[in-house]
Each structure stands twice: as C-alpha cells, then as structure tokens.
Short mmCIF file of C-alpha atoms and ligand atoms in Angstrom, two decimals:
data_model
loop_
_atom_site.label_atom_id
_atom_site.label_comp_id
_atom_site.label_asym_id
_atom_site.label_seq_id
_atom_site.Cartn_x
_atom_site.Cartn_y
_atom_site.Cartn_z
CA MET A 1 0.05 0.09 -0.06
CA TYR A 2 2.81 2.29 1.00
CA GLN A 3 4.65 1.43 -2.02
CA ASP A 4 1.75 2.24 -4.14
CA LEU A 5 1.38 5.68 -2.63
CA ASN A 6 4.96 6.63 -3.03
CA GLN A 7 4.78 5.47 -6.55
CA ASN A 8 1.80 7.56 -7.18
CA ARG A 9 3.62 10.56 -5.80
CA ALA A 10 6.66 9.91 -7.75
CA SER A 11 4.60 9.37 -10.89
CA SER A 12 2.57 12.73 -10.33
CA VAL A 13 5.84 14.53 -10.01
CA ASN A 14 7.00 12.82 -13.13
CA LEU A 15 3.79 13.59 -15.13
CA LYS A 16 4.22 17.32 -14.28
CA ASP A 17 7.68 17.29 -15.53
CA GLN A 18 6.59 15.54 -18.66
CA TRP A 19 3.74 17.80 -19.23
CA ASN A 20 6.21 20.77 -18.75
CA SER A 21 8.42 19.40 -21.55
CA VAL A 22 5.41 18.71 -23.66
CA LEU A 23 4.54 22.51 -23.22
CA LYS A 24 7.90 23.59 -24.18
CA LYS A 25 7.64 21.47 -27.42
CA LEU A 26 4.17 22.87 -28.16
CA ASN A 27 5.45 26.28 -27.72
CA THR A 28 8.26 25.76 -30.19
CA GLU A 29 6.01 24.05 -32.61
CA TYR A 30 3.04 26.49 -32.71
CA GLY A 31 4.78 29.80 -31.45
CA ASN A 32 3.75 32.11 -28.69
CA GLU A 33 0.58 33.36 -30.11
CA ILE A 34 -1.22 30.14 -30.49
CA PHE A 35 0.52 28.89 -27.21
CA ASN A 36 -0.68 31.75 -25.22
CA SER A 37 -4.16 31.90 -26.81
CA TRP A 38 -5.04 28.28 -26.65
CA ILE A 39 -2.62 25.86 -25.15
CA LYS A 40 -2.02 27.75 -21.95
CA ASN A 41 -5.49 27.11 -20.99
CA ILE A 42 -5.07 23.52 -20.48
CA SER A 43 -4.61 22.32 -16.88
CA ILE A 44 -3.43 18.79 -16.38
CA ARG A 45 -5.36 16.64 -13.95
CA ASN A 46 -4.56 12.88 -13.60
CA LEU A 47 -3.53 9.85 -15.46
CA GLU A 48 -5.68 6.84 -15.34
CA GLU A 49 -4.33 3.87 -17.14
CA ASP A 50 -3.64 5.07 -20.70
CA VAL A 51 -5.91 8.23 -20.32
CA LEU A 52 -4.63 11.60 -19.37
CA TYR A 53 -7.27 13.85 -18.03
CA PHE A 54 -7.11 17.67 -18.85
CA THR A 55 -9.50 20.54 -17.89
CA VAL A 56 -10.08 23.76 -19.87
CA PRO A 57 -12.14 26.73 -19.05
CA THR A 58 -14.82 26.60 -21.86
CA ARG A 59 -16.50 24.21 -24.38
CA PHE A 60 -15.18 26.39 -26.97
CA ILE A 61 -11.68 26.19 -26.07
CA ARG A 62 -11.86 22.41 -25.63
CA ASP A 63 -13.39 21.97 -29.20
CA TRP A 64 -10.82 24.32 -30.70
CA ILE A 65 -7.94 22.36 -29.00
CA THR A 66 -9.38 19.02 -29.92
CA SER A 67 -9.62 19.84 -33.61
CA HIS A 68 -6.34 21.70 -34.01
CA TYR A 69 -3.87 20.62 -31.64
CA LEU A 70 -4.81 17.40 -30.00
CA ASP A 71 -3.08 15.02 -32.22
CA LYS A 72 0.28 16.84 -31.73
CA ILE A 73 -0.49 17.05 -27.98
CA ILE A 74 -0.89 13.30 -27.83
CA PHE A 75 2.13 12.69 -30.01
CA PHE A 76 4.42 14.79 -27.78
CA LEU A 77 3.02 13.26 -24.58
CA ASN A 78 3.51 9.87 -25.95
CA GLN A 79 7.12 10.73 -26.61
CA GLU A 80 7.55 11.57 -22.94
CA ASN A 81 5.56 8.88 -21.54
CA SER A 82 4.60 5.91 -23.76
CA GLN A 83 1.85 4.91 -21.41
CA ILE A 84 -0.22 7.83 -22.43
CA LYS A 85 -2.37 6.79 -25.34
CA ARG A 86 -5.43 8.98 -25.14
CA VAL A 87 -6.52 12.46 -23.68
CA LYS A 88 -9.84 13.42 -22.19
CA ILE A 89 -10.66 17.16 -21.83
CA ASN A 90 -13.26 18.31 -19.34
CA ILE A 91 -14.61 21.58 -18.88
CA ASP A 92 -14.03 23.45 -15.51
CA ASN A 93 -16.02 26.53 -15.31
CA SER A 94 -14.01 27.86 -12.29
CA LEU A 95 -11.06 28.19 -14.70
CA THR A 96 -12.93 30.86 -16.69
CA ALA A 97 -12.31 33.54 -14.10
CA ASN A 98 -8.81 32.99 -14.53
CA MET A 99 -8.81 33.08 -18.18
CA LEU A 100 -10.62 36.39 -18.27
CA ASN A 101 -8.09 37.73 -16.00
CA ILE A 102 -5.70 37.72 -18.75
CA ASP A 103 -6.33 41.40 -19.09
CA LYS A 104 -5.09 41.87 -15.51
CA ASP A 105 -1.69 40.71 -15.97
CA PRO A 106 1.25 42.93 -15.59
CA SER A 107 1.88 43.53 -19.28
CA ASP A 108 -1.74 44.51 -19.79
CA GLN A 109 -1.52 46.88 -16.79
CA ARG A 110 1.33 48.39 -18.64
CA LYS A 111 -1.00 48.81 -21.47
CA ILE A 112 -3.71 50.51 -19.51
CA ASN A 113 -1.10 52.91 -18.16
CA ASN A 114 0.16 53.52 -21.51
CA ASN A 115 -3.23 54.41 -22.71
CA THR A 116 -4.05 56.75 -19.93
CA ASN A 117 -0.65 58.39 -20.35
CA ASN A 118 -1.91 59.01 -23.74
CA SER A 119 1.13 56.82 -24.88
CA ASN A 120 1.45 55.98 -28.49
CA TYR A 121 1.64 52.27 -28.66
CA ILE A 122 -0.79 49.60 -27.95
CA ASP A 123 1.28 46.86 -26.44
CA ASP A 124 -1.06 44.22 -27.45
CA TRP A 125 1.38 41.72 -28.79
CA PRO A 126 4.96 42.92 -28.16
CA LEU A 127 7.30 43.07 -31.14
CA ASP A 128 10.15 40.75 -31.29
CA ASP A 129 13.29 42.83 -31.44
CA ARG A 130 15.10 40.26 -33.38
CA PHE A 131 12.67 40.90 -36.16
CA LYS A 132 13.90 44.33 -37.49
CA PHE A 133 14.72 45.55 -40.99
CA ASP A 134 18.53 45.44 -40.37
CA LYS A 135 18.26 41.91 -39.20
CA PHE A 136 16.45 40.76 -42.52
CA VAL A 137 18.73 39.53 -45.21
CA VAL A 138 17.89 40.34 -48.64
CA GLY A 139 18.05 38.14 -51.74
CA PRO A 140 16.25 37.77 -55.21
CA SER A 141 13.26 35.94 -53.49
CA ASN A 142 12.30 38.58 -50.93
CA GLU A 143 13.82 41.77 -52.33
CA LEU A 144 10.45 43.13 -53.60
CA ALA A 145 8.72 42.28 -50.34
CA PHE A 146 11.40 44.00 -48.31
CA ALA A 147 11.59 47.08 -50.49
CA SER A 148 7.88 47.34 -50.31
CA ALA A 149 7.82 46.94 -46.60
CA LYS A 150 10.32 49.67 -45.98
CA ARG A 151 8.65 52.07 -48.36
CA PHE A 152 5.22 51.33 -46.78
CA CYS A 153 6.71 52.86 -43.52
CA SER A 154 7.68 56.26 -45.11
CA ILE A 155 4.99 56.93 -47.96
CA ASP A 156 1.92 58.71 -47.87
CA VAL A 157 -1.03 56.41 -47.10
CA ASN A 158 -2.69 57.41 -50.47
CA ASP A 159 0.09 55.98 -52.50
CA PHE A 160 -0.97 52.37 -51.57
CA ASN A 161 -2.87 50.71 -48.89
CA PRO A 162 -3.11 48.09 -47.62
CA LEU A 163 0.23 46.25 -48.08
CA TYR A 164 -0.32 42.52 -48.31
CA ILE A 165 2.67 40.26 -48.20
CA TYR A 166 2.23 36.64 -48.94
CA GLY A 167 4.36 33.30 -48.97
CA GLY A 168 5.01 29.91 -47.64
CA VAL A 169 5.60 29.16 -44.07
CA GLY A 170 8.87 30.30 -42.53
CA LEU A 171 10.03 32.56 -45.19
CA GLY A 172 10.11 35.77 -43.24
CA LYS A 173 6.42 37.30 -43.44
CA THR A 174 6.24 37.69 -39.66
CA HIS A 175 9.69 39.08 -39.57
CA LEU A 176 8.73 41.75 -42.06
CA LEU A 177 5.53 42.52 -40.20
CA HIS A 178 7.25 43.23 -36.93
CA ALA A 179 9.97 45.27 -38.77
CA ILE A 180 7.26 47.60 -40.07
CA GLY A 181 5.86 47.91 -36.66
CA TRP A 182 9.31 48.70 -35.03
CA LYS A 183 10.01 51.14 -37.87
CA LEU A 184 6.75 53.14 -37.49
CA LYS A 185 7.05 53.02 -33.63
CA GLU A 186 10.66 54.31 -33.84
CA ASP A 187 9.92 57.00 -36.34
CA ASN A 188 6.95 58.20 -34.36
CA THR A 189 5.05 58.44 -37.50
CA ALA A 190 2.01 56.78 -36.07
CA ASN A 191 0.53 57.36 -32.84
CA SER A 192 -0.55 53.78 -32.28
CA VAL A 193 0.59 50.58 -33.90
CA LEU A 194 -1.21 47.47 -33.32
CA TYR A 195 0.33 44.07 -34.36
CA LEU A 196 -1.54 40.71 -33.85
CA SER A 197 -2.20 37.44 -35.70
CA ALA A 198 -5.64 36.66 -37.13
CA GLU A 199 -5.83 33.89 -34.62
CA ARG A 200 -5.46 36.49 -31.84
CA PHE A 201 -8.00 38.79 -33.46
CA MET A 202 -10.35 36.01 -33.27
CA PHE A 203 -9.61 35.17 -29.76
CA GLN A 204 -10.08 38.77 -28.62
CA PHE A 205 -13.21 39.06 -30.70
CA ILE A 206 -14.83 35.80 -29.03
CA LYS A 207 -13.69 37.00 -25.60
CA SER A 208 -15.55 40.36 -26.25
CA LEU A 209 -18.61 38.44 -27.32
CA ARG A 210 -18.51 36.33 -24.17
CA GLN A 211 -18.06 39.41 -21.93
CA LYS A 212 -20.64 41.18 -23.98
CA ASP A 213 -18.33 43.97 -24.61
CA THR A 214 -18.02 44.14 -28.29
CA MET A 215 -18.10 47.85 -28.04
CA SER A 216 -14.86 48.43 -26.60
CA PHE A 217 -13.29 45.71 -28.81
CA LYS A 218 -14.58 47.61 -31.97
CA GLN A 219 -13.31 50.78 -30.40
CA LYS A 220 -10.12 49.51 -29.68
CA PHE A 221 -9.44 48.36 -33.18
CA ARG A 222 -10.76 51.30 -34.84
CA SER A 223 -8.74 53.73 -32.87
CA VAL A 224 -5.27 52.59 -34.10
CA ASP A 225 -3.40 54.36 -36.77
CA VAL A 226 -1.65 51.26 -38.03
CA LEU A 227 -3.05 47.70 -37.98
CA ILE A 228 -0.72 44.84 -38.79
CA LEU A 229 -2.65 41.65 -39.06
CA ASP A 230 -0.57 38.44 -39.51
CA ASP A 231 -1.66 35.20 -41.13
CA ILE A 232 -4.94 36.10 -42.49
CA GLN A 233 -5.54 32.65 -43.95
CA PHE A 234 -6.41 31.69 -40.48
CA MET A 235 -9.83 33.22 -40.97
CA ILE A 236 -10.84 31.10 -43.86
CA GLY A 237 -14.05 29.49 -42.94
CA LYS A 238 -14.52 31.59 -39.75
CA VAL A 239 -17.39 33.68 -41.18
CA SER A 240 -18.21 35.95 -38.14
CA THR A 241 -14.60 36.74 -37.29
CA GLN A 242 -14.05 37.49 -41.03
CA GLU A 243 -17.15 39.71 -41.12
CA GLU A 244 -15.97 41.66 -38.02
CA PHE A 245 -12.36 42.03 -39.46
CA PHE A 246 -13.88 43.30 -42.79
CA HIS A 247 -15.64 46.10 -40.87
CA THR A 248 -12.52 47.01 -38.99
CA PHE A 249 -10.49 46.81 -42.15
CA ASN A 250 -12.96 49.08 -43.98
CA SER A 251 -13.25 51.72 -41.42
CA LEU A 252 -9.42 51.92 -41.11
CA LEU A 253 -8.90 52.20 -44.81
CA ASP A 254 -11.60 54.85 -44.95
CA MET A 255 -9.90 56.72 -42.19
CA ASN A 256 -6.61 56.62 -44.17
CA LYS A 257 -5.02 54.36 -41.75
CA LYS A 258 -2.30 52.20 -42.75
CA VAL A 259 -2.93 48.29 -42.88
CA ILE A 260 -0.51 45.64 -43.39
CA ILE A 261 -1.68 42.00 -43.78
CA SER A 262 0.17 38.66 -44.35
CA GLY A 263 -1.00 35.43 -45.57
CA ASP A 264 0.11 32.25 -46.83
CA ARG A 265 -1.59 32.74 -50.16
CA SER A 266 -2.55 35.74 -52.49
CA PRO A 267 -5.75 37.57 -51.74
CA SER A 268 -7.57 35.93 -54.74
CA GLU A 269 -6.83 32.58 -53.36
CA LEU A 270 -8.36 33.15 -50.14
CA GLY A 271 -11.20 30.73 -50.83
CA SER A 272 -14.56 31.53 -49.42
CA PHE A 273 -13.44 34.96 -48.15
CA ASN A 274 -15.89 37.69 -48.79
CA GLU A 275 -15.27 39.02 -52.37
CA ARG A 276 -15.28 42.56 -51.42
CA MET A 277 -12.58 42.00 -48.88
CA LYS A 278 -10.52 40.06 -51.41
CA SER A 279 -10.77 42.87 -53.94
CA ARG A 280 -9.92 45.48 -51.40
CA LEU A 281 -6.97 43.49 -50.41
CA SER A 282 -5.81 43.20 -53.98
CA GLY A 283 -6.39 46.89 -54.45
CA GLY A 284 -3.30 47.80 -52.48
CA LEU A 285 0.07 46.44 -53.03
CA VAL A 286 0.42 42.81 -52.96
CA VAL A 287 3.96 41.31 -52.84
CA ASP A 288 5.12 37.73 -52.30
CA ILE A 289 8.05 35.99 -50.85
CA MET A 290 9.38 33.10 -52.55
CA PRO A 291 11.61 30.29 -51.01
CA ALA A 292 15.33 31.33 -50.49
CA ASP A 293 17.83 29.97 -52.82
CA PHE A 294 21.13 28.45 -51.44
CA ASN A 295 23.03 31.70 -51.37
CA LEU A 296 20.31 33.61 -49.53
CA ARG A 297 19.87 30.58 -47.03
CA PHE A 298 23.61 30.64 -46.44
CA SER A 299 23.74 34.43 -45.82
CA ILE A 300 20.83 34.34 -43.46
CA ILE A 301 22.21 31.44 -41.35
CA LYS A 302 25.64 33.15 -41.18
CA ASN A 303 23.94 36.19 -39.90
CA LYS A 304 21.91 34.44 -37.36
CA TYR A 305 25.03 32.49 -36.22
CA GLU A 306 26.88 35.71 -35.71
CA GLU A 307 24.00 37.06 -33.70
CA LEU A 308 23.85 33.94 -31.54
CA VAL A 309 27.64 34.36 -30.83
CA LYS A 310 27.25 38.04 -30.02
CA ARG A 311 24.37 37.22 -27.76
CA ASN A 312 25.95 34.51 -25.78
CA LYS A 313 29.26 36.27 -25.72
CA ASN A 314 31.36 33.16 -26.57
CA SER A 315 33.73 32.40 -29.26
CA LEU A 316 32.95 30.75 -32.42
CA SER A 317 32.24 27.13 -32.19
CA LEU A 318 30.92 26.23 -35.57
CA ASP A 319 32.89 25.81 -38.93
CA GLU A 320 31.72 27.70 -41.84
CA GLU A 321 31.51 24.28 -43.39
CA VAL A 322 28.76 23.30 -40.98
CA LEU A 323 26.82 26.44 -41.98
CA SER A 324 27.04 25.77 -45.60
CA PHE A 325 26.08 22.13 -44.89
CA LEU A 326 22.92 23.32 -43.11
CA ALA A 327 22.06 25.75 -45.85
CA ARG A 328 22.49 23.05 -48.56
CA THR A 329 20.61 20.50 -46.72
CA VAL A 330 17.68 22.28 -44.76
CA THR A 331 15.99 23.51 -47.79
CA SER A 332 12.43 23.55 -46.53
CA ASN A 333 12.27 26.88 -45.05
CA VAL A 334 14.16 29.54 -43.04
CA ARG A 335 12.55 28.70 -39.70
CA GLU A 336 13.66 25.08 -39.93
CA LEU A 337 17.04 26.24 -40.94
CA GLU A 338 17.39 28.52 -37.94
CA GLY A 339 16.00 25.71 -35.63
CA ALA A 340 18.79 23.42 -37.06
CA LEU A 341 21.36 26.04 -36.28
CA ASN A 342 20.26 26.55 -32.76
CA LYS A 343 20.27 22.92 -31.99
CA VAL A 344 23.65 22.39 -33.38
CA TYR A 345 24.84 25.48 -31.55
CA THR A 346 23.45 24.44 -28.21
CA PHE A 347 24.93 20.95 -28.79
CA SER A 348 28.35 22.48 -29.41
CA ASN A 349 28.01 24.64 -26.47
CA ILE A 350 27.30 21.73 -24.35
CA LEU A 351 30.04 19.55 -25.61
CA GLY A 352 32.36 22.66 -25.30
CA LYS A 353 34.00 21.87 -28.62
CA LYS A 354 33.71 22.58 -32.37
CA ILE A 355 31.25 20.54 -34.28
CA ASP A 356 31.99 19.30 -37.68
CA VAL A 357 29.71 18.22 -40.36
CA GLU A 358 29.59 14.53 -39.34
CA LEU A 359 28.53 15.37 -36.00
CA THR A 360 25.97 17.97 -37.17
CA LYS A 361 24.47 15.11 -39.25
CA SER A 362 23.97 12.90 -36.27
CA VAL A 363 22.65 15.72 -34.07
CA LEU A 364 20.22 16.62 -36.71
CA LYS A 365 19.21 13.09 -37.85
CA ASP A 366 15.52 13.61 -37.78
CA LEU A 367 15.36 16.90 -39.22
CA LEU A 368 17.54 15.88 -41.99
CA LYS A 369 15.50 13.02 -42.80
CA SER A 370 12.44 15.08 -43.26
CA ASN A 371 14.35 17.58 -45.61
CA ASP A 372 16.01 14.73 -47.31
CA ARG A 373 12.86 13.99 -49.03
CA ARG A 374 13.65 16.98 -51.25
CA ILE A 375 17.02 15.91 -52.48
CA THR A 376 16.63 12.33 -53.52
CA ILE A 377 19.30 10.06 -55.06
CA ASP A 378 16.95 9.70 -58.08
CA GLU A 379 17.20 13.32 -58.47
CA ILE A 380 20.97 13.47 -58.17
CA GLN A 381 21.21 10.61 -60.72
CA LYS A 382 19.08 12.52 -63.15
CA LYS A 383 20.98 15.81 -62.76
CA VAL A 384 24.47 14.09 -63.11
CA SER A 385 23.52 12.14 -65.99
CA SER A 386 22.16 15.07 -67.90
CA TYR A 387 25.12 17.20 -66.89
CA TYR A 388 27.46 14.68 -68.40
CA ASN A 389 25.10 14.00 -71.26
CA ILE A 390 24.78 10.26 -70.66
CA LYS A 391 21.81 8.09 -70.32
CA LEU A 392 20.41 7.49 -66.67
CA ASP A 393 20.47 3.69 -67.55
CA ASP A 394 24.30 3.89 -68.42
CA LEU A 395 24.88 5.83 -65.05
CA ILE A 396 23.49 3.07 -63.02
CA SER A 397 24.57 0.14 -65.18
CA SER A 398 27.60 -1.95 -64.48
CA ARG A 399 29.63 -0.79 -67.42
CA ARG A 400 33.03 0.32 -66.42
CA ILE A 401 34.04 2.72 -69.21
CA ARG A 402 35.34 5.99 -67.94
CA THR A 403 32.56 7.98 -69.67
CA PHE A 404 30.10 6.28 -67.38
CA ALA A 405 32.17 5.42 -64.39
CA ARG A 406 33.32 8.89 -63.44
CA PRO A 407 29.87 10.56 -63.47
CA ARG A 408 28.61 7.34 -61.58
CA GLN A 409 31.21 8.17 -58.94
CA VAL A 410 30.19 11.93 -58.85
CA ALA A 411 26.59 10.79 -58.24
CA MET A 412 27.58 8.48 -55.58
CA TYR A 413 29.67 11.08 -53.97
CA LEU A 414 26.80 13.73 -54.01
CA SER A 415 24.43 11.08 -52.71
CA LYS A 416 26.53 10.69 -49.79
CA LYS A 417 27.21 14.47 -49.26
CA LEU A 418 23.60 15.83 -49.90
CA THR A 419 21.41 13.02 -48.56
CA THR A 420 21.44 11.20 -45.12
CA ARG A 421 21.15 7.75 -46.90
CA SER A 422 23.54 5.19 -45.63
CA LEU A 423 26.36 3.78 -47.73
CA PRO A 424 24.72 0.48 -48.29
CA GLU A 425 21.47 2.28 -49.40
CA ILE A 426 23.41 4.41 -51.90
CA GLY A 427 25.01 1.32 -53.18
CA ARG A 428 21.70 -0.43 -53.73
CA LYS A 429 20.44 2.63 -55.73
CA PHE A 430 23.33 2.25 -58.07
CA GLY A 431 22.59 -1.17 -59.47
CA GLY A 432 23.13 -3.20 -56.27
CA ARG A 433 26.60 -2.10 -55.63
CA ASP A 434 28.57 -2.84 -52.49
CA HIS A 435 29.08 -0.02 -50.02
CA THR A 436 32.74 -0.28 -50.34
CA THR A 437 32.35 0.88 -53.97
CA VAL A 438 30.52 4.04 -52.61
CA ILE A 439 33.38 4.66 -50.14
CA HIS A 440 35.83 4.39 -52.89
CA ALA A 441 33.78 6.70 -55.08
CA VAL A 442 33.77 9.43 -52.38
CA LYS A 443 37.46 9.10 -51.73
CA LYS A 444 38.27 9.27 -55.37
CA ILE A 445 36.09 12.40 -56.09
CA ASP A 446 37.44 14.08 -53.00
CA GLU A 447 40.95 13.44 -54.22
CA LEU A 448 40.06 14.78 -57.85
CA LYS A 449 38.48 17.79 -56.45
CA GLU A 450 41.39 18.79 -54.76
CA HIS A 451 43.79 18.24 -57.68
CA ASP A 452 41.89 19.39 -60.47
CA SER A 453 40.24 22.72 -60.26
CA LYS A 454 38.19 22.32 -63.42
CA PHE A 455 36.62 19.08 -62.17
CA ASP A 456 36.17 20.63 -58.74
CA GLU A 457 34.16 23.50 -60.53
CA ASP A 458 32.07 20.94 -62.34
CA VAL A 459 31.08 19.17 -59.15
CA ASN A 460 30.18 22.44 -57.51
CA LEU A 461 28.13 23.49 -60.38
CA ILE A 462 26.23 20.11 -60.16
CA THR A 463 25.78 20.49 -56.51
CA GLN A 464 24.29 23.98 -56.99
CA MET A 465 22.11 22.78 -59.62
CA ILE A 466 20.71 20.23 -57.29
CA THR A 467 20.46 22.28 -54.10
CA SER A 468 19.48 25.62 -55.18
CA ILE A 469 15.89 24.64 -56.14
P1 LIG B 1 6.69 33.33 -41.71
O1 LIG B 1 6.09 34.42 -41.06
O2 LIG B 1 6.85 33.54 -43.23
O3 LIG B 1 6.23 31.85 -41.45
P2 LIG B 1 8.94 34.10 -40.10
O4 LIG B 1 8.89 35.56 -40.43
O5 LIG B 1 8.39 33.80 -38.74
O6 LIG B 1 8.19 33.34 -41.19
O7 LIG B 1 10.42 33.62 -40.33
C1 LIG B 1 10.98 32.46 -39.74
C2 LIG B 1 12.26 32.67 -39.09
O8 LIG B 1 13.14 32.86 -40.13
C3 LIG B 1 12.39 33.84 -38.24
O9 LIG B 1 13.27 33.77 -37.38
C4 LIG B 1 12.97 34.97 -39.23
O10 LIG B 1 13.83 35.98 -38.49
C5 LIG B 1 13.77 34.04 -40.10
N1 LIG B 1 13.80 34.61 -41.50
C6 LIG B 1 13.27 34.36 -42.54
N2 LIG B 1 13.69 35.08 -43.60
C7 LIG B 1 14.62 35.88 -43.26
C8 LIG B 1 15.61 36.78 -43.81
N3 LIG B 1 15.51 37.12 -45.10
N4 LIG B 1 16.51 37.21 -43.16
C9 LIG B 1 16.73 37.01 -41.83
N5 LIG B 1 15.94 36.06 -41.14
C10 LIG B 1 14.86 35.61 -41.79
MG1 LIG B 2 4.49 33.98 -39.50
#
C-alpha cells in the first residue's frame, strides 16, 4: 500500500515534468501566439491507465484544441510517456475567471497605463526585437517584399494601402511585419501601432462576445493608426470573425490608416473569403516572398549565427563548412534552418567543442531525414547524367568505361554528401553495388576535386543545380 502511494507521488511529479516538456515542445511548434491563446488554457489533472485527463475553461476552447492541436499534444505526450495513449478534456468553469483575468496581468497593466498616459503604442502583442529591418537578409526571392515593406513605412497612405505580403511558411513574413511595426514606432510617424495575428484577433473577438463587450473591442481596433494583421488565412471558414475584421479593415482604410496584412496565399486565393474583402486586399500593394535559394539561405544562417555568438558572448564554435552544410541540406524554410542552427549551436556549447559536419548530421538526424525528401538519390542521378550528357541507365549500369564510371562516382559522392542515406542504401540505388564501392567513389572524387580545379568546378556546379531549388 505504502509503495503504491509512493509510486503515485513519484509518478505525479513525473507527470508534471513530462507535461512541462510537452508544453515547451508545443510552444516551439506553434509559437507564442497560439500557445498563449489556446494551449496555456489547459490544466493537467491525472492519469488513469492510458488516459490523461485535462481541464479547460470553456467548451469552445476544448473543441478548438481538440480539432487543431490534440493530435500533436498526444504525439508529444507519448514521446515523454509511452503509457499515455489518449487524452480526455473536461470543462472546469472555475477556470473561466482565470482566463478572463488575462487582462489584468502585468503586461496588460502596462497597456492600460500607456493608454491613460496617452502613450502612443498599444502593447497588444510585443514585437520581437530580433525582427527588425536591419536583421533581414535580402536576396532575389524577397527583395520586392522587403523594399515594399520599407517603403510602406515612409509613404503617404494614399500611395498604396493596404500592403499585403504573402508566401509559404517560415519565409520571413512575420519578420517583415514586426520590422514595419518597429520602424513606425521608432519613427513616431504613427500614434498607435497594433500588431496581432488573425488567430489573436479571433480570440479577442470571441472574448468580447462572451464578455458582452464588443463595443470596446470595436473601439480599440478602430482607434489605431496602423493595424498589422498576421496570417489572415487563419480566418478562412470563420465567417463571423471575417465579417468583424472586414468592418474593422474598411473603417481603417476609410480613415486613411495604414493596414498591413500577411497570408500564406494571394488575396484571390483566399477561398470563401468575402469577395469585397478580397478585392480591397488586392487593391493595395500585393507582394510575395519566394523560398530562399542557397546563397540567401547561407547568408541568413551566417547572420543568425553571428548574432547567436554575440548574444551569448562566446567564441565561434561552428565551422563555416557546417553552416554551408545546413544551408545546403535544410531547404524547406528559413525557420527550420534556424531551428537546426540553434540545435547544433546548443549542442556544441554543451560539448564545449567545435562541431564538424559529421557530428551535425547525427545531431540533426530527424530533421535531415524530413528535408532529405527534397534531395533524392534519383534526382541526383538525373541531374548528373544530364550534366554529363549520358543516359540514366548507363549511369546506373555496371559498364566500367570511363565516360560512365566517373559520372557514376560523382553521383555516388553527391548522394553521400547531400542526403542522409547510408552507404549500403546508396550502393543499392546504383545497381546493387557494395558499400565499399561507394566509399571508394567518395574518396576518389574528394581527391580529384583537390587536384583538378576544373573538375572541382564541375562538381560544385552540379551541387548548385541540385541544391538551389
Ligand atoms: P513566416 O512568418 O513567413 O512563417 P517568419 O517571419 O516567422 O516566417 O520567419 C521564420 C524565421 O526565419 C524567423 O526567425 C525569421 O527571422 C527568419 N527569417 C526568414 N527570412 C529571413 C531573412 N530574409 N533574413 C533573416 N531572417 C529571416
Ligand atoms: Mg508568420
């Protein structure tokens, strides 16, 4: 009996720790906004067999969390504690008071003070000071968006309004939006700047409905000089939030207030969005951000790295080669690239030594695997055979003549360098060759690259063709 109790106590302590690490992961996964708006509302209760019990303040929050975040929550929980297979969420009304107290936390107190002091900034969602214009690295894929964002800060609002920036995930939209907020705030050109995500907008809107206080909600949004709304695609399918935003948006435009919006798609692709809204969005300046090419990825990561070193006041602990490896392999988006850098950097600090490419590969095994999908051995084989103007079949065949053998070695070499496939796997993809053949190829190409600059250039060019997609 005693043992049982002790065990229970030990496991409940454990459970708290486990939940805390899940919370950390969720925060990283979804970012502060979603985390604070939704996930923070979860209280953990107890574990019974394989079911973990949660409580949240309202039915709405429960439904929302269930449909949007639950799979991930269970996945992370299961990583921490394999016993947990399911989650049940109950509603605890006593938590509502807590939730509604959000407005009374210290940062909001500051907001209220600011307002009474007639201060010029609604501190609704603090801007991140890493996201300023001078920290944004410009390349062909984002220069138009960058230039427009900068220009938007200084122009007369009649020139163009709103500014709409769109592009895929992790490409720098939020960074630019914050940068605009900072700039306007620093220049004192606007009395009040409000930045928030569409999700946050909805959260506040619903809160005002629940508190029967939509008047002050409307007033607050209509009284700003600049409204910056991030991730508008979040409103797709949320008709009443959209409708409310449309009114806010219209009245701001009518009052000549600057509005900046970001989305993951162009205005015309906003599905069931109100047509008038779409056309008003298209009527301003619409610019997109494309995925970064290798050179831009490399410059960004170099910059981020130098910042990290500066912030942590320690000496350099990564080779340039590692940075270039990361920029070459993590091609999905800048956010993942940055995540990879942080991980490697932390690891190197813990180890207290320099990290080389091999160690980087093992630290980032999982991440590289998912990015690996982008560069496949098939793709490498195709690019190499077309570069050397030989047939794909000949590249893979067992024919040993030089014209085929050398390109084959190049392709094996690149498969080793650019993917995380193992040597035997690579061997198999080249007509079932042995892994020692692959090792030999890698050595041979390394040697040739060192002694023959023309050859070295060729291989670098092919690498670029493959990686700069
Ligand atoms: P999005 O909002 O488009 O999903 P973010 O603005 O959140 O992307 O960018 C993700 C991360 O990548 C941020 O840390 C951001 O600073 C960084 N980032 C993206 N593009 C650039 C760039 N051109 N220069 C510097 N950092 C960038
Ligand atoms: Mg964003």
